[in-house]
mmCIF file of C-alpha atoms in Angstrom:
data_model
loop_
_atom_site.group_PDB
_atom_site.id
_atom_site.type_symbol
_atom_site.label_atom_id
_atom_site.label_comp_id
_atom_site.label_asym_id
_atom_site.label_seq_id
_atom_site.Cartn_x
_atom_site.Cartn_y
_atom_site.Cartn_z
ATOM 1 C CA MET A 1 -21.338 -19.875 -36.093
ATOM 2 C CA LEU A 2 -19.101 -22.783 -37.055
ATOM 3 C CA ALA A 3 -18.749 -23.639 -40.721
ATOM 4 C CA ALA A 4 -20.461 -26.839 -41.812
ATOM 5 C CA PRO A 5 -17.879 -29.613 -42.087
ATOM 6 C CA SER A 6 -17.400 -31.588 -45.287
ATOM 7 C CA GLY A 7 -16.450 -35.157 -46.117
ATOM 8 C CA ALA A 8 -16.827 -37.811 -43.434
ATOM 9 C CA ALA A 9 -17.376 -35.185 -40.762
ATOM 10 C CA GLY A 10 -20.132 -33.671 -42.875
ATOM 11 C CA PHE A 11 -21.853 -37.059 -43.233
ATOM 12 C CA VAL A 12 -21.747 -37.519 -39.466
ATOM 13 C CA THR A 13 -23.263 -34.074 -38.972
ATOM 14 C CA ARG A 14 -26.047 -34.666 -41.512
ATOM 15 C CA HIS A 15 -26.814 -38.248 -40.429
ATOM 16 C CA PRO A 16 -25.836 -38.438 -36.753
ATOM 17 C CA THR A 17 -28.223 -41.251 -35.808
ATOM 18 C CA ALA A 18 -27.073 -43.586 -38.594
ATOM 19 C CA ALA A 19 -23.412 -42.851 -37.903
ATOM 20 C CA LEU A 20 -23.846 -43.300 -34.152
ATOM 21 C CA SER A 21 -25.698 -46.589 -34.585
ATOM 22 C CA ALA A 22 -23.060 -47.948 -36.950
ATOM 23 C CA VAL A 23 -20.194 -46.976 -34.653
ATOM 24 C CA LEU A 24 -21.836 -48.434 -31.536
ATOM 25 C CA VAL A 25 -22.703 -51.707 -33.282
ATOM 26 C CA LEU A 26 -19.182 -52.053 -34.674
ATOM 27 C CA THR A 27 -17.687 -51.231 -31.271
ATOM 28 C CA GLY A 28 -19.815 -53.884 -29.592
ATOM 29 C CA ILE A 29 -18.943 -56.503 -32.198
ATOM 30 C CA ILE A 30 -15.215 -55.869 -31.748
ATOM 31 C CA THR A 31 -14.940 -55.312 -27.999
ATOM 32 C CA GLY A 32 -17.256 -58.146 -26.940
ATOM 33 C CA PRO A 33 -15.049 -61.023 -28.170
ATOM 34 C CA ALA A 34 -11.929 -59.092 -27.063
ATOM 35 C CA ALA A 35 -13.283 -58.843 -23.506
ATOM 36 C CA ALA A 36 -14.202 -62.539 -23.473
ATOM 37 C CA LEU A 37 -10.732 -63.488 -24.725
ATOM 38 C CA ALA A 38 -9.070 -61.280 -22.094
ATOM 39 C CA PHE A 39 -10.985 -62.961 -19.271
ATOM 40 C CA SER A 40 -10.165 -66.369 -20.712
ATOM 41 C CA GLN A 41 -6.505 -65.450 -20.103
ATOM 42 C CA SER A 42 -7.215 -65.387 -16.342
ATOM 43 C CA LEU A 43 -7.578 -61.627 -16.124
ATOM 44 C CA SER A 44 -8.402 -60.636 -12.566
ATOM 45 C CA LEU A 45 -11.699 -58.834 -12.048
ATOM 46 C CA LEU A 46 -9.879 -56.408 -9.767
ATOM 47 C CA ASP A 47 -8.020 -54.664 -12.608
ATOM 48 C CA PRO A 48 -11.151 -53.738 -14.642
ATOM 49 C CA ALA A 49 -12.949 -52.631 -11.478
ATOM 50 C CA VAL A 50 -10.070 -50.395 -10.398
ATOM 51 C CA LEU A 51 -9.728 -48.987 -13.916
ATOM 52 C CA ALA A 52 -13.464 -48.272 -14.037
ATOM 53 C CA LEU A 53 -13.147 -46.363 -10.753
ATOM 54 C CA GLY A 54 -10.304 -44.374 -12.299
ATOM 55 C CA ALA A 55 -12.535 -43.535 -15.261
ATOM 56 C CA VAL A 56 -15.194 -42.238 -12.854
ATOM 57 C CA LEU A 57 -12.640 -39.952 -11.197
ATOM 58 C CA ALA A 58 -11.431 -38.792 -14.610
ATOM 59 C CA ALA A 59 -15.024 -37.989 -15.576
ATOM 60 C CA GLY A 60 -15.239 -35.741 -12.517
ATOM 61 C CA ILE A 61 -12.144 -33.838 -13.640
ATOM 62 C CA SER A 62 -13.568 -33.586 -17.152
ATOM 63 C CA PHE A 63 -16.806 -32.134 -15.786
ATOM 64 C CA TRP A 64 -14.755 -29.531 -13.932
ATOM 65 C CA HIS A 65 -13.089 -28.763 -17.258
ATOM 66 C CA THR A 66 -16.118 -28.681 -19.575
ATOM 67 C CA ARG A 67 -19.050 -27.956 -17.211
ATOM 68 C CA HIS A 68 -21.012 -30.339 -19.459
ATOM 69 C CA PRO A 69 -22.034 -33.761 -18.057
ATOM 70 C CA VAL A 70 -22.341 -35.482 -21.447
ATOM 71 C CA LEU A 71 -18.938 -34.238 -22.610
ATOM 72 C CA ALA A 72 -17.427 -35.333 -19.306
ATOM 73 C CA VAL A 73 -18.777 -38.873 -19.670
ATOM 74 C CA LEU A 74 -17.697 -39.132 -23.311
ATOM 75 C CA THR A 75 -14.187 -37.919 -22.508
ATOM 76 C CA ALA A 76 -13.776 -40.506 -19.771
ATOM 77 C CA VAL A 77 -15.473 -43.441 -21.522
ATOM 78 C CA THR A 78 -14.188 -43.324 -25.110
ATOM 79 C CA PRO A 79 -10.673 -44.638 -24.255
ATOM 80 C CA LEU A 80 -12.120 -47.754 -22.571
ATOM 81 C CA PRO A 81 -13.170 -49.740 -25.678
ATOM 82 C CA GLY A 82 -9.601 -49.439 -26.919
ATOM 83 C CA LEU A 83 -8.243 -50.929 -23.714
ATOM 84 C CA ILE A 84 -10.719 -53.791 -23.980
ATOM 85 C CA LEU A 85 -9.693 -54.403 -27.585
ATOM 86 C CA ALA A 86 -5.990 -54.390 -26.669
ATOM 87 C CA ALA A 87 -6.366 -56.638 -23.621
ATOM 88 C CA PRO A 88 -5.767 -59.937 -25.488
ATOM 89 C CA LEU A 89 -2.353 -58.590 -26.545
ATOM 90 C CA ALA A 90 -1.277 -59.018 -22.923
ATOM 91 C CA ALA A 91 -0.985 -62.810 -23.232
ATOM 92 C CA GLY A 92 2.288 -63.588 -21.505
ATOM 93 C CA ALA A 93 2.558 -60.052 -20.080
ATOM 94 C CA SER A 94 1.338 -58.573 -16.824
ATOM 95 C CA PHE A 95 -1.604 -56.203 -16.964
ATOM 96 C CA GLY A 96 -0.395 -54.447 -13.810
ATOM 97 C CA LEU A 97 0.041 -50.703 -14.142
ATOM 98 C CA VAL A 98 0.458 -50.465 -17.935
ATOM 99 C CA PRO A 99 -3.267 -49.937 -18.751
ATOM 100 C CA PHE A 100 -3.520 -47.059 -16.268
ATOM 101 C CA VAL A 101 -0.878 -45.017 -18.098
ATOM 102 C CA ALA A 102 -2.395 -45.942 -21.463
ATOM 103 C CA TYR A 103 -5.801 -44.798 -20.226
ATOM 104 C CA GLY A 104 -4.206 -41.525 -19.125
ATOM 105 C CA PHE A 105 -2.837 -41.069 -22.646
ATOM 106 C CA GLY A 106 -6.277 -41.725 -24.140
ATOM 107 C CA PHE A 107 -7.923 -39.372 -21.676
ATOM 108 C CA ALA A 108 -5.417 -36.655 -22.558
ATOM 109 C CA LEU A 109 -6.156 -37.144 -26.256
ATOM 110 C CA ALA A 110 -9.907 -36.964 -25.599
ATOM 111 C CA THR A 111 -9.505 -33.862 -23.428
ATOM 112 C CA LEU A 112 -7.516 -31.988 -26.060
ATOM 113 C CA THR A 113 -10.038 -33.039 -28.713
ATOM 114 C CA VAL A 114 -12.870 -31.639 -26.598
ATOM 115 C CA GLN A 115 -10.815 -28.493 -25.913
ATOM 116 C CA HIS A 116 -10.384 -28.006 -29.662
ATOM 117 C CA VAL A 117 -14.154 -28.206 -30.154
ATOM 118 C CA LEU A 118 -14.800 -25.796 -27.281
ATOM 119 C CA ASP A 119 -12.238 -23.336 -28.660
ATOM 120 C CA ARG A 120 -14.030 -23.329 -32.005
ATOM 121 C CA LEU A 121 -17.370 -22.944 -30.251
ATOM 122 C CA LEU A 122 -16.186 -20.000 -28.168
ATOM 123 C CA CYS A 123 -13.960 -18.536 -30.917
ATOM 124 C CA ALA A 124 -11.398 -18.282 -28.143
ATOM 125 C CA THR A 125 -8.202 -19.231 -29.945
ATOM 126 C CA MET A 126 -6.878 -20.810 -33.102
ATOM 127 C CA SER A 127 -6.292 -24.305 -31.747
ATOM 128 C CA GLU A 128 -5.286 -27.367 -33.720
ATOM 129 C CA ALA A 129 -6.911 -30.781 -33.412
ATOM 130 C CA PRO A 130 -4.536 -33.093 -31.518
ATOM 131 C CA TRP A 131 -4.642 -36.081 -33.878
ATOM 132 C CA ARG A 132 -1.475 -35.052 -35.741
ATOM 133 C CA ALA A 133 0.531 -34.834 -32.527
ATOM 134 C CA ALA A 134 -0.913 -38.169 -31.390
ATOM 135 C CA GLY A 135 0.045 -39.793 -34.700
ATOM 136 C CA VAL A 136 3.653 -38.610 -34.458
ATOM 137 C CA VAL A 137 3.998 -39.788 -30.850
ATOM 138 C CA LEU A 138 2.440 -43.180 -31.592
ATOM 139 C CA GLY A 139 4.750 -43.690 -34.558
ATOM 140 C CA LEU A 140 7.724 -42.900 -32.338
ATOM 141 C CA ALA A 141 6.382 -45.252 -29.666
ATOM 142 C CA ILE A 142 6.449 -48.136 -32.138
ATOM 143 C CA LEU A 143 9.991 -47.358 -33.302
ATOM 144 C CA LEU A 144 11.366 -46.798 -29.788
ATOM 145 C CA ALA A 145 9.758 -49.994 -28.515
ATOM 146 C CA ILE A 146 11.583 -51.878 -31.277
ATOM 147 C CA VAL A 147 14.884 -50.154 -30.462
ATOM 148 C CA TRP A 148 14.718 -50.694 -26.687
ATOM 149 C CA PHE A 149 12.604 -53.764 -25.999
ATOM 150 C CA ARG A 150 12.765 -56.059 -29.032
ATOM 151 C CA HIS A 151 15.189 -58.566 -27.503
ATOM 152 C CA SER A 152 14.685 -57.742 -23.823
ATOM 153 C CA ASP A 153 12.815 -59.471 -21.028
ATOM 154 C CA ASN A 154 10.203 -56.696 -21.282
ATOM 155 C CA ALA A 155 9.258 -57.478 -24.892
ATOM 156 C CA ASP A 156 5.776 -58.768 -23.960
ATOM 157 C CA ALA A 157 5.068 -55.798 -21.708
ATOM 158 C CA ALA A 158 6.311 -53.399 -24.398
ATOM 159 C CA MET A 159 4.012 -55.007 -26.952
ATOM 160 C CA GLN A 160 1.137 -54.607 -24.523
ATOM 161 C CA ALA A 161 2.045 -50.955 -23.870
ATOM 162 C CA VAL A 162 2.262 -50.033 -27.551
ATOM 163 C CA GLY A 163 -0.933 -51.963 -28.314
ATOM 164 C CA ASP A 164 -2.758 -50.172 -25.510
ATOM 165 C CA LEU A 165 -1.587 -46.744 -26.709
ATOM 166 C CA LEU A 166 -2.597 -47.445 -30.304
ATOM 167 C CA ALA A 167 -5.956 -48.925 -29.323
ATOM 168 C CA VAL A 168 -7.013 -46.163 -26.917
ATOM 169 C CA SER A 169 -6.015 -43.501 -29.442
ATOM 170 C CA ALA A 170 -7.994 -45.186 -32.218
ATOM 171 C CA SER A 171 -10.946 -45.586 -29.870
ATOM 172 C CA VAL A 172 -10.957 -41.893 -28.962
ATOM 173 C CA LEU A 173 -10.441 -40.609 -32.493
ATOM 174 C CA LEU A 174 -13.140 -42.859 -33.950
ATOM 175 C CA LEU A 175 -15.778 -42.698 -31.226
ATOM 176 C CA LEU A 176 -15.522 -39.213 -29.754
ATOM 177 C CA PRO A 177 -16.270 -37.131 -32.898
ATOM 178 C CA VAL A 178 -19.284 -39.283 -33.754
ATOM 179 C CA LEU A 179 -20.669 -39.184 -30.228
ATOM 180 C CA MET A 180 -20.034 -35.451 -29.867
ATOM 181 C CA ALA A 181 -22.099 -34.831 -32.999
ATOM 182 C CA ARG A 182 -25.138 -35.579 -30.840
ATOM 183 C CA VAL A 183 -24.162 -33.086 -28.120
ATOM 184 C CA HIS A 184 -26.151 -29.845 -28.051
ATOM 185 C CA PHE A 185 -24.630 -26.557 -26.862
ATOM 186 C CA ASP A 186 -27.320 -24.017 -25.995
ATOM 187 C CA GLU A 187 -26.792 -20.292 -25.516
ATOM 188 C CA ALA A 188 -26.721 -20.581 -21.730
ATOM 189 C CA TYR A 189 -23.879 -23.088 -21.902
ATOM 190 C CA VAL A 190 -21.892 -20.936 -24.356
ATOM 191 C CA ALA A 191 -22.296 -17.869 -22.116
ATOM 192 C CA ASP A 192 -21.222 -19.809 -19.024
ATOM 193 C CA ALA A 193 -18.292 -21.369 -20.885
ATOM 194 C CA ASN A 194 -17.111 -17.929 -21.972
ATOM 195 C CA ARG A 195 -17.157 -16.710 -18.372
ATOM 196 C CA VAL A 196 -15.228 -19.766 -17.209
ATOM 197 C CA HIS A 197 -12.701 -19.317 -20.029
ATOM 198 C CA GLU A 198 -12.055 -15.696 -19.071
ATOM 199 C CA ARG A 199 -11.697 -16.583 -15.396
ATOM 200 C CA ARG A 200 -9.228 -19.374 -16.112
ATOM 201 C CA GLY A 201 -7.321 -17.087 -18.461
ATOM 202 C CA ARG A 202 -6.754 -14.632 -15.608
ATOM 203 C CA THR A 203 -5.518 -17.502 -13.420
ATOM 204 C CA PHE A 204 -3.074 -18.884 -15.990
ATOM 205 C CA GLU A 205 -1.706 -15.413 -16.822
ATOM 206 C CA ARG A 206 0.627 -15.863 -13.877
ATOM 207 C CA LEU A 207 2.466 -18.638 -15.735
ATOM 208 C CA GLY A 208 3.389 -16.293 -18.559
ATOM 209 C CA GLY A 209 6.475 -15.076 -16.727
ATOM 210 C CA ALA A 210 8.242 -18.329 -17.629
ATOM 211 C CA SER A 211 8.501 -16.974 -21.179
ATOM 212 C CA LEU A 212 10.966 -14.332 -19.952
ATOM 213 C CA PRO A 213 14.621 -15.341 -20.473
ATOM 214 C CA ARG A 214 15.628 -15.148 -16.806
ATOM 215 C CA TRP A 215 12.818 -17.465 -15.702
ATOM 216 C CA GLY A 216 13.069 -19.687 -18.736
ATOM 217 C CA LEU A 217 16.784 -20.225 -18.135
ATOM 218 C CA SER A 218 16.154 -20.870 -14.435
ATOM 219 C CA LEU A 219 13.502 -23.512 -15.097
ATOM 220 C CA THR A 220 15.650 -25.087 -17.802
ATOM 221 C CA GLY A 221 18.537 -25.303 -15.357
ATOM 222 C CA ILE A 222 16.338 -27.011 -12.765
ATOM 223 C CA ALA A 223 15.145 -29.476 -15.410
ATOM 224 C CA ILE A 224 18.765 -30.216 -16.384
ATOM 225 C CA ILE A 225 19.490 -31.088 -12.754
ATOM 226 C CA PHE A 226 16.566 -33.529 -12.736
ATOM 227 C CA LEU A 227 17.795 -34.952 -16.039
ATOM 228 C CA ALA A 228 21.263 -35.553 -14.599
ATOM 229 C CA LEU A 229 19.882 -37.122 -11.421
ATOM 230 C CA GLY A 230 17.568 -39.298 -13.481
ATOM 231 C CA TRP A 231 20.417 -40.364 -15.771
ATOM 232 C CA PHE A 232 22.511 -41.673 -12.886
ATOM 233 C CA GLY A 233 19.524 -42.948 -10.912
ATOM 234 C CA ALA A 234 18.176 -44.932 -13.857
ATOM 235 C CA ALA A 235 21.510 -46.635 -14.602
ATOM 236 C CA PRO A 236 20.589 -49.859 -12.710
ATOM 237 C CA VAL A 237 17.380 -50.189 -14.769
ATOM 238 C CA VAL A 238 18.394 -49.053 -18.253
ATOM 239 C CA GLN A 239 20.801 -51.426 -19.951
ATOM 240 C CA GLY A 240 21.553 -50.298 -23.480
ATOM 241 C CA GLY A 241 24.472 -49.592 -25.739
ATOM 242 C CA TRP A 242 25.375 -46.188 -27.074
ATOM 243 C CA TRP A 243 23.761 -47.054 -30.414
ATOM 244 C CA ARG A 244 20.395 -47.169 -28.623
ATOM 245 C CA TYR A 245 20.938 -43.751 -27.082
ATOM 246 C CA GLY A 246 22.053 -42.321 -30.422
ATOM 247 C CA ALA A 247 19.128 -43.848 -32.305
ATOM 248 C CA THR A 248 16.715 -42.510 -29.688
ATOM 249 C CA VAL A 249 18.084 -38.969 -29.909
ATOM 250 C CA VAL A 250 17.995 -38.976 -33.713
ATOM 251 C CA LEU A 251 14.469 -40.427 -33.899
ATOM 252 C CA VAL A 252 12.937 -38.231 -31.216
ATOM 253 C CA CYS A 253 14.595 -34.903 -31.949
ATOM 254 C CA GLY A 254 14.401 -35.379 -35.720
ATOM 255 C CA ALA A 255 10.714 -36.318 -35.791
ATOM 256 C CA PHE A 256 9.680 -33.682 -33.286
ATOM 257 C CA GLY A 257 11.736 -30.989 -34.979
ATOM 258 C CA ALA A 258 10.166 -31.789 -38.361
ATOM 259 C CA PHE A 259 6.621 -31.630 -37.012
ATOM 260 C CA ALA A 260 7.044 -28.811 -34.490
ATOM 261 C CA GLY A 261 8.859 -26.193 -36.543
ATOM 262 C CA GLY A 262 12.635 -26.511 -36.197
ATOM 263 C CA TRP A 263 15.622 -27.985 -34.426
ATOM 264 C CA ARG A 264 15.052 -25.874 -31.300
ATOM 265 C CA GLU A 265 11.599 -27.369 -30.886
ATOM 266 C CA GLY A 266 12.966 -30.861 -31.581
ATOM 267 C CA LEU A 267 15.665 -30.422 -28.952
ATOM 268 C CA GLY A 268 13.194 -29.009 -26.424
ATOM 269 C CA LEU A 269 10.639 -31.771 -27.001
ATOM 270 C CA GLY A 270 13.277 -34.479 -26.720
ATOM 271 C CA PHE A 271 14.519 -32.861 -23.524
ATOM 272 C CA VAL A 272 11.031 -32.838 -21.970
ATOM 273 C CA GLY A 273 10.460 -36.497 -22.856
ATOM 274 C CA ALA A 274 13.862 -37.504 -21.483
ATOM 275 C CA VAL A 275 13.288 -35.662 -18.203
ATOM 276 C CA SER A 276 9.925 -37.394 -17.740
ATOM 277 C CA CYS A 277 11.257 -40.854 -18.550
ATOM 278 C CA LEU A 278 14.481 -40.689 -16.559
ATOM 279 C CA ALA A 279 12.803 -39.052 -13.557
ATOM 280 C CA ALA A 280 10.278 -41.913 -13.435
ATOM 281 C CA LEU A 281 13.080 -44.493 -13.586
ATOM 282 C CA TRP A 282 15.051 -42.633 -10.938
ATOM 283 C CA TRP A 283 12.059 -42.532 -8.574
ATOM 284 C CA GLN A 284 11.563 -46.242 -9.163
ATOM 285 C CA THR A 285 15.086 -47.156 -8.106
ATOM 286 C CA TYR A 286 14.988 -44.726 -5.173
ATOM 287 C CA ALA A 287 11.683 -46.112 -3.852
ATOM 288 C CA ARG A 288 12.708 -49.703 -4.689
ATOM 289 C CA VAL A 289 9.397 -50.567 -6.332
ATOM 290 C CA PRO A 290 8.742 -52.745 -9.420
ATOM 291 C CA PHE A 291 7.648 -49.964 -11.737
ATOM 292 C CA GLY A 292 9.492 -51.071 -14.859
ATOM 293 C CA ALA A 293 11.113 -49.441 -17.858
ATOM 294 C CA VAL A 294 7.951 -49.973 -19.918
ATOM 295 C CA GLY A 295 5.932 -47.824 -17.524
ATOM 296 C CA ALA A 296 8.513 -45.037 -17.763
ATOM 297 C CA PHE A 297 8.389 -45.385 -21.546
ATOM 298 C CA GLU A 298 4.609 -44.818 -21.506
ATOM 299 C CA VAL A 299 4.984 -41.865 -19.153
ATOM 300 C CA ALA A 300 7.438 -40.293 -21.602
ATOM 301 C CA MET A 301 4.914 -40.775 -24.424
ATOM 302 C CA LEU A 302 2.276 -38.917 -22.390
ATOM 303 C CA ALA A 303 4.638 -36.003 -21.748
ATOM 304 C CA SER A 304 5.714 -35.986 -25.405
ATOM 305 C CA PHE A 305 2.129 -35.901 -26.647
ATOM 306 C CA LEU A 306 1.139 -32.938 -24.465
ATOM 307 C CA SER A 307 4.332 -31.021 -25.225
ATOM 308 C CA LEU A 308 4.121 -31.702 -28.981
ATOM 309 C CA SER A 309 0.518 -30.461 -28.999
ATOM 310 C CA SER A 310 1.741 -27.276 -27.308
ATOM 311 C CA ALA A 311 4.629 -26.936 -29.767
ATOM 312 C CA ARG A 312 2.357 -27.273 -32.791
ATOM 313 C CA GLN A 313 0.043 -24.665 -31.280
ATOM 314 C CA MET A 314 2.970 -22.278 -30.879
ATOM 315 C CA ARG A 315 3.969 -22.975 -34.474
ATOM 316 C CA ALA A 316 0.455 -22.073 -35.658
ATOM 317 C CA TRP A 317 0.540 -18.819 -33.697
ATOM 318 C CA ARG A 318 3.926 -17.893 -35.199
ATOM 319 C CA ARG A 319 2.608 -18.545 -38.688
ATOM 320 C CA ALA A 320 -0.372 -16.316 -37.902
ATOM 321 C CA GLY A 321 1.963 -13.434 -37.101
ATOM 322 C CA ASP A 322 2.915 -13.745 -33.425
ATOM 323 C CA ALA A 323 6.536 -13.269 -32.461
ATOM 324 C CA SER A 324 8.242 -16.322 -30.985
ATOM 325 C CA ASP A 325 8.266 -14.969 -27.428
ATOM 326 C CA MET A 326 4.586 -14.038 -27.658
ATOM 327 C CA ALA A 327 3.710 -17.540 -28.915
ATOM 328 C CA ARG A 328 5.511 -19.071 -25.932
ATOM 329 C CA ARG A 329 3.738 -16.723 -23.548
ATOM 330 C CA ARG A 330 0.349 -17.602 -25.046
ATOM 331 C CA ALA A 331 1.145 -21.312 -24.664
ATOM 332 C CA LEU A 332 1.786 -20.725 -20.954
ATOM 333 C CA GLU A 333 -1.297 -18.562 -20.490
ATOM 334 C CA GLU A 334 -3.692 -20.888 -22.353
ATOM 335 C CA PRO A 335 -2.835 -24.435 -21.170
ATOM 336 C CA SER A 336 -6.349 -25.244 -19.944
ATOM 337 C CA GLY A 337 -6.759 -28.459 -21.961
ATOM 338 C CA ALA A 338 -3.323 -29.822 -21.072
ATOM 339 C CA ILE A 339 -3.710 -28.971 -17.377
ATOM 340 C CA PHE A 340 -7.056 -30.761 -17.102
ATOM 341 C CA ALA A 341 -5.700 -33.674 -19.138
ATOM 342 C CA THR A 342 -2.915 -33.982 -16.570
ATOM 343 C CA LEU A 343 -5.282 -33.796 -13.616
ATOM 344 C CA GLY A 344 -7.644 -36.338 -15.158
ATOM 345 C CA ALA A 345 -4.864 -38.788 -16.045
ATOM 346 C CA THR A 346 -3.503 -38.507 -12.502
ATOM 347 C CA ALA A 347 -6.948 -38.984 -10.958
ATOM 348 C CA ALA A 348 -7.494 -42.068 -13.141
ATOM 349 C CA ALA A 349 -4.217 -43.529 -11.866
ATOM 350 C CA LEU A 350 -5.064 -43.003 -8.182
ATOM 351 C CA PRO A 351 -7.066 -46.258 -7.776
ATOM 352 C CA SER A 352 -4.004 -48.156 -9.003
ATOM 353 C CA LEU A 353 -2.503 -47.529 -5.554
ATOM 354 C CA LEU A 354 -3.862 -50.975 -4.737
ATOM 355 C CA HIS A 355 -0.881 -52.287 -6.717
ATOM 356 C CA ALA A 356 2.599 -52.324 -5.213
ATOM 357 C CA GLY A 357 4.677 -49.400 -6.374
ATOM 358 C CA ALA A 358 1.756 -47.478 -7.856
ATOM 359 C CA GLN A 359 2.689 -44.353 -5.907
ATOM 360 C CA VAL A 360 5.600 -43.936 -8.302
ATOM 361 C CA ILE A 361 3.389 -44.150 -11.371
ATOM 362 C CA VAL A 362 0.863 -41.656 -9.972
ATOM 363 C CA LEU A 363 3.644 -39.176 -9.256
ATOM 364 C CA ALA A 364 5.260 -39.875 -12.643
ATOM 365 C CA VAL A 365 1.998 -39.293 -14.541
ATOM 366 C CA LEU A 366 1.447 -35.993 -12.709
ATOM 367 C CA ALA A 367 5.014 -34.851 -13.350
ATOM 368 C CA ALA A 368 4.910 -35.919 -16.998
ATOM 369 C CA GLY A 369 1.664 -34.043 -17.570
ATOM 370 C CA LEU A 370 2.980 -30.874 -15.974
ATOM 371 C CA CYS A 371 6.201 -31.154 -17.979
ATOM 372 C CA GLY A 372 4.212 -31.526 -21.172
ATOM 373 C CA ALA A 373 1.844 -28.691 -20.335
ATOM 374 C CA ILE A 374 4.206 -26.081 -18.878
ATOM 375 C CA LEU A 375 7.892 -27.007 -19.142
ATOM 376 C CA LEU A 376 8.311 -26.890 -22.932
ATOM 377 C CA PRO A 377 7.709 -23.114 -23.405
ATOM 378 C CA ALA A 378 10.158 -22.395 -20.596
ATOM 379 C CA VAL A 379 12.767 -24.723 -22.115
ATOM 380 C CA LEU A 380 12.325 -23.128 -25.543
ATOM 381 C CA THR A 381 12.799 -19.734 -23.907
ATOM 382 C CA GLY A 382 16.103 -20.941 -22.457
ATOM 383 C CA ILE A 383 17.218 -22.427 -25.788
ATOM 384 C CA GLU A 384 16.355 -19.258 -27.695
ATOM 385 C CA ALA A 385 18.177 -17.157 -25.120
ATOM 386 C CA VAL A 386 21.356 -19.128 -25.908
ATOM 387 C CA PHE A 387 20.665 -19.654 -29.632
ATOM 388 C CA PRO A 388 18.500 -16.718 -30.775
ATOM 389 C CA ARG A 389 16.329 -17.035 -33.840
ATOM 390 C CA TRP A 390 17.129 -14.947 -36.864
ATOM 391 C CA GLN A 391 14.742 -12.002 -37.123
ATOM 392 C CA SER A 392 14.177 -9.526 -39.911
ATOM 393 C CA LEU A 393 14.029 -5.795 -39.248
ATOM 394 C CA GLN A 394 10.273 -5.904 -39.687
ATOM 395 C CA GLU A 395 9.987 -8.575 -36.989
ATOM 396 C CA MET A 396 12.313 -6.732 -34.620
ATOM 397 C CA TYR A 397 10.615 -3.329 -34.983
ATOM 398 C CA GLY A 398 6.946 -4.062 -34.959
ATOM 399 C CA ARG A 399 5.719 -6.671 -37.390
ATOM 400 C CA THR A 400 2.071 -6.186 -38.245
ATOM 401 C CA ARG A 401 0.088 -9.233 -37.269
ATOM 402 C CA ARG A 402 -1.767 -10.941 -40.096
ATOM 403 C CA THR A 403 -5.485 -11.440 -39.726
#
């Protein structure tokens, strides 16, 4: 039995109808004028229709994940009011493919939020709510957009991208908890969810081998090759001085290291984000499609969010008594939320294939999600193989796990 929440969450639990009514009324008041203003800017009806189709596909993936139709609909729908609210920010910018990546980010945030609730319901694992990781990534998105796009030709598109990310995240974090307070989980659902969790756990156990040094180093080496190819392939697109590269490294690795548990985590998280971003830019130049640096920037934010959520989960497991290698193995064996977030974000981007060059963004979203869900533990394994952590004798010879 879950403990009764306190504060605002407790009010929502005790007065769900009043809270739900207030949230829905406020959402309608805000999004209605925003939608009207967006259409007054000559927004094509095709973009909302295609995005709505993507949300339907994402809802199907969410139902596969949760086995609960109401949760599936809520996961897919709650990012949409944020996109509507942010649409007027696109004055002077092209809607294009930017909202599809932003929706994927919001869907990933909603999926991990639902996964956190299901973990508490099933008492399956000690998971952390994803809002802290989302806050760190969004703060970095604002700073990096200023560093890279402030005086560029992509300034309008960058403003739209950051606005979309902020709006969909706020929409999910404000709407989803209130709406989920009305969702009922009966005993049959809990029993079925436990069976599904055990079955998926046996499937994902095969990924745990990447926590071994030989496999971790191998995967890290492959990722370094992609990073190098992306660096040279993205050269025609990325025009920036060394101060921009230095500022990016300091901001990303410093912030991630502070919130994920150390400089190794900061280096690994920055590496995962860089691989995702540069690979997307490289594929763009190779395929000769107008994907844009802003789209790659959003893809990197998606990968960073999923990988930072994984890193904070590993940090929580280490604090609970797990050794570092065991925490990495658990992150590889329990990536259900991140995997389904990746699949849903990719499915939502599929209808964007009506746009020129969208095949690159679909592939980039899939790759970024997989990097965020799986690559980080392997990279940390490689880093720790080269730079081992200091361990006490108690840790080396059988530390007793705290309960």
